Tab-separated table of C-alpha atoms in Angstrom:
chain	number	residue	atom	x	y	z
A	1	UNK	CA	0.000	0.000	0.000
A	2	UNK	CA	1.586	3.408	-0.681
A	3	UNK	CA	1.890	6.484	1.510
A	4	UNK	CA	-1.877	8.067	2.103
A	5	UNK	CA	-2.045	11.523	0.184
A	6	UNK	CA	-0.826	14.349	3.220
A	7	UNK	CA	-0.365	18.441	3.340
A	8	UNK	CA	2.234	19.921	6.210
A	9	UNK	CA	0.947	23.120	8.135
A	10	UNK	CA	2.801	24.893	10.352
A	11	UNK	CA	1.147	26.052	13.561
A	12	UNK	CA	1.580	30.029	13.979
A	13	UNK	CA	1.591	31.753	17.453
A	14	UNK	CA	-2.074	33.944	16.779
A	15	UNK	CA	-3.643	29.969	16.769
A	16	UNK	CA	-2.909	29.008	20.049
A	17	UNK	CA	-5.154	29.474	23.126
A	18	UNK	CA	-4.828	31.069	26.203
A	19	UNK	CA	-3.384	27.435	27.516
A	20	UNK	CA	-0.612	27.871	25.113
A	21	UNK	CA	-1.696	25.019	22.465
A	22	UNK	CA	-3.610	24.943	19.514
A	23	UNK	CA	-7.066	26.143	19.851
A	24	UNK	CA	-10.020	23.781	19.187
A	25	UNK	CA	-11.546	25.834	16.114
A	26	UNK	CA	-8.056	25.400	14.207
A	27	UNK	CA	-8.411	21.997	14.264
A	28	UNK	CA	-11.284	22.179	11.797
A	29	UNK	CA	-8.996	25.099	10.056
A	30	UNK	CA	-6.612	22.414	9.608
A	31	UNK	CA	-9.199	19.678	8.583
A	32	UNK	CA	-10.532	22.066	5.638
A	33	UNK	CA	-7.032	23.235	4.912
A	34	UNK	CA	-6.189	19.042	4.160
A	35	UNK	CA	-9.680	18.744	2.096
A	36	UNK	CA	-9.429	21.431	-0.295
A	37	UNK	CA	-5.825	20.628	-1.400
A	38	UNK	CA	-6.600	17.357	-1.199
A	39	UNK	CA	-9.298	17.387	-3.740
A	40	UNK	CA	-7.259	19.627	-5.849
A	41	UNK	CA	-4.557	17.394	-6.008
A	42	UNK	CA	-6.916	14.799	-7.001
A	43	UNK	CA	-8.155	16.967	-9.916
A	44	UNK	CA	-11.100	18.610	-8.471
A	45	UNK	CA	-11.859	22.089	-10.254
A	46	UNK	CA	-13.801	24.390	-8.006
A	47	UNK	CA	-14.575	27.044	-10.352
A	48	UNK	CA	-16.056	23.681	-12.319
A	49	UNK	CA	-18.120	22.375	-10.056
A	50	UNK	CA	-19.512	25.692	-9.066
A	51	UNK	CA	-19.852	26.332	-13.051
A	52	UNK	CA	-21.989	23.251	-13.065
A	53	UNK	CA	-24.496	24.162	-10.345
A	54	UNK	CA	-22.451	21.712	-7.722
A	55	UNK	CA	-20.081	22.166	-4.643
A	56	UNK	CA	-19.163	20.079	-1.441
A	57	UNK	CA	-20.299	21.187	1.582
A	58	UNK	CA	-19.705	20.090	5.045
A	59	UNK	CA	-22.514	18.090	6.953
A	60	UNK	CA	-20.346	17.182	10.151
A	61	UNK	CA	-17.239	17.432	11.640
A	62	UNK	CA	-15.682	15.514	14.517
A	63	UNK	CA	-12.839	15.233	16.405
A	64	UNK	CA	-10.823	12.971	18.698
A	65	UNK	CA	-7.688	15.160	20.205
A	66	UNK	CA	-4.788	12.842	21.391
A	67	UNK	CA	-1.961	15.118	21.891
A	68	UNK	CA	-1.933	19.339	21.995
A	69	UNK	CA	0.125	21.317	19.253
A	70	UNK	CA	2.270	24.186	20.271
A	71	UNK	CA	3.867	27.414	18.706
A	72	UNK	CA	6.473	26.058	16.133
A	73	UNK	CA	5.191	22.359	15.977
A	74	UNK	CA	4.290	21.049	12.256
A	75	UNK	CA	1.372	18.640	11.379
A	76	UNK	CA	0.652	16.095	8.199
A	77	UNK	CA	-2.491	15.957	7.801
A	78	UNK	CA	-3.881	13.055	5.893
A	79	UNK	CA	-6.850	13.243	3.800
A	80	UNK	CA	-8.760	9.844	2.546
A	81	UNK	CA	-12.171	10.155	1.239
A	82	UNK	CA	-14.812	6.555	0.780
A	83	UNK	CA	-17.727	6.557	-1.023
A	84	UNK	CA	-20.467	4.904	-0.034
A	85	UNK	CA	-23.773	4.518	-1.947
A	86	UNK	CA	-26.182	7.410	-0.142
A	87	UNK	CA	-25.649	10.800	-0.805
A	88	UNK	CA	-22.889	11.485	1.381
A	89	UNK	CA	-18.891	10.297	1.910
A	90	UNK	CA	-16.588	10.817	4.216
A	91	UNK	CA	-13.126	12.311	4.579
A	92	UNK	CA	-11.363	11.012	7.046
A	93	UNK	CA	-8.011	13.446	8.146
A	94	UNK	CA	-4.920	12.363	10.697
A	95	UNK	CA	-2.898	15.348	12.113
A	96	UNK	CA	0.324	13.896	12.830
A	97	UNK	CA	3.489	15.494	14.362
A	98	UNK	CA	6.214	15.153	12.736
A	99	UNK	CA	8.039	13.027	15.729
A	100	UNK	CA	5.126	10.585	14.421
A	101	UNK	CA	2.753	11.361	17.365
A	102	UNK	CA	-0.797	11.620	16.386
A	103	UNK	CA	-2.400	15.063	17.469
A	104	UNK	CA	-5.735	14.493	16.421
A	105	UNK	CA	-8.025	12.733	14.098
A	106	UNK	CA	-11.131	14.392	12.276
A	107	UNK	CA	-14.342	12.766	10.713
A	108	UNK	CA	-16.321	14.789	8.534
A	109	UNK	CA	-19.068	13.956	6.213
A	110	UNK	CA	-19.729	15.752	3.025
A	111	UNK	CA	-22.111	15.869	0.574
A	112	UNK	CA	-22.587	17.556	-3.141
A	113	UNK	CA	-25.169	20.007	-3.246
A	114	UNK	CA	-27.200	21.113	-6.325
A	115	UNK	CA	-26.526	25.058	-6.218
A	116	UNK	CA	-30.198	25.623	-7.341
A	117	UNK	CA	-32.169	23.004	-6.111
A	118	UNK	CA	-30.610	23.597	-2.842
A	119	UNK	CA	-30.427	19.711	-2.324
A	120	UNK	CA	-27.945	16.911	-2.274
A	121	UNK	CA	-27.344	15.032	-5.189
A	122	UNK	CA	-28.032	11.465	-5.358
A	123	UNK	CA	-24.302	10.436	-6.511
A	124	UNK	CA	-21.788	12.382	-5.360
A	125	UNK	CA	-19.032	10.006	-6.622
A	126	UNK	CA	-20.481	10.267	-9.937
A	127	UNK	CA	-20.830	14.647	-9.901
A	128	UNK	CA	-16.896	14.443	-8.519
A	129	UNK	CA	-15.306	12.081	-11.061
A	130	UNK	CA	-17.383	13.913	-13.884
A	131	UNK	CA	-15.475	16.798	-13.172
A	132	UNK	CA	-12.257	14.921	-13.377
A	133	UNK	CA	-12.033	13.713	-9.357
A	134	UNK	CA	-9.249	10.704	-9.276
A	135	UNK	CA	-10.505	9.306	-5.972
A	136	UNK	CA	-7.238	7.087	-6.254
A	137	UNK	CA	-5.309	10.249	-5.054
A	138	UNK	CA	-6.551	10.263	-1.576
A	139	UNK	CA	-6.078	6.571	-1.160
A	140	UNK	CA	-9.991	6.100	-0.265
């Protein structure tokens, strides 16, 4: 199996709480951060989708925080994606430091909604990989 698909971010001093770590709502700064080049790198157009009357959009979001990040720590941040058959997928993320200790993990489920219906679409697989989504990239 090869290496899942991953992004490095740097944690910056304005992020951090007044505990001195990373606060919570980065996290899911970090999360989105991992999606969007994520799907880029697996060949999703934005300015496509949105041409087409689609886009993602977040449904949930959850974490499990195992260790705090500090000023000056770095994080990978995984991204893999699986399709089910409903009208929603996940993208699953892992936040690792890069002494190999996982920070946190994040759960989030997306769906594709039809700009002008205001609705999801039935296949969201099928709306992605139209517009040239290689769901190989993200190791789903």
């Amino acid at each position: 199996m090869s290496e899942p698909w991953s992004c490095r971010v740097a944690v910056r001093s304005y992020e951090l709480d007044a505990l001195g770590h990373v606060n919570q709502a980065v996290y899911h700064q970090y999360a989105e951060i991992a999606r969007i080049e994520g799907f880029t790198a697996a060949g999703c157009s934005w300015d496509t989708l949105i041409a087409s009357g689609t886009a993602p959009v977040l449904l949930g979001s959850t974490i499990a925080y195992r260790r705090e990040l500090r000023a000056g720590d770095a994080v990978d941040i995984t991204c893999a994606i699986k399709f089910g058959s409903g009208k929603t997928f996940t993208v699953d993320s892992v936040m690792t430091k890069l002494d190999g200790t996982v920070s946190a993990e994040v759960s989030c489920v997306i769906g594709v909604m039809d700009l002008t219906a205001r609705k999801l679409v039935a296949d969201p697989r099928a709306v992605m990989e139209a517009h040239g989504f290689d769901l190989s990239v993200l190791n789903g």
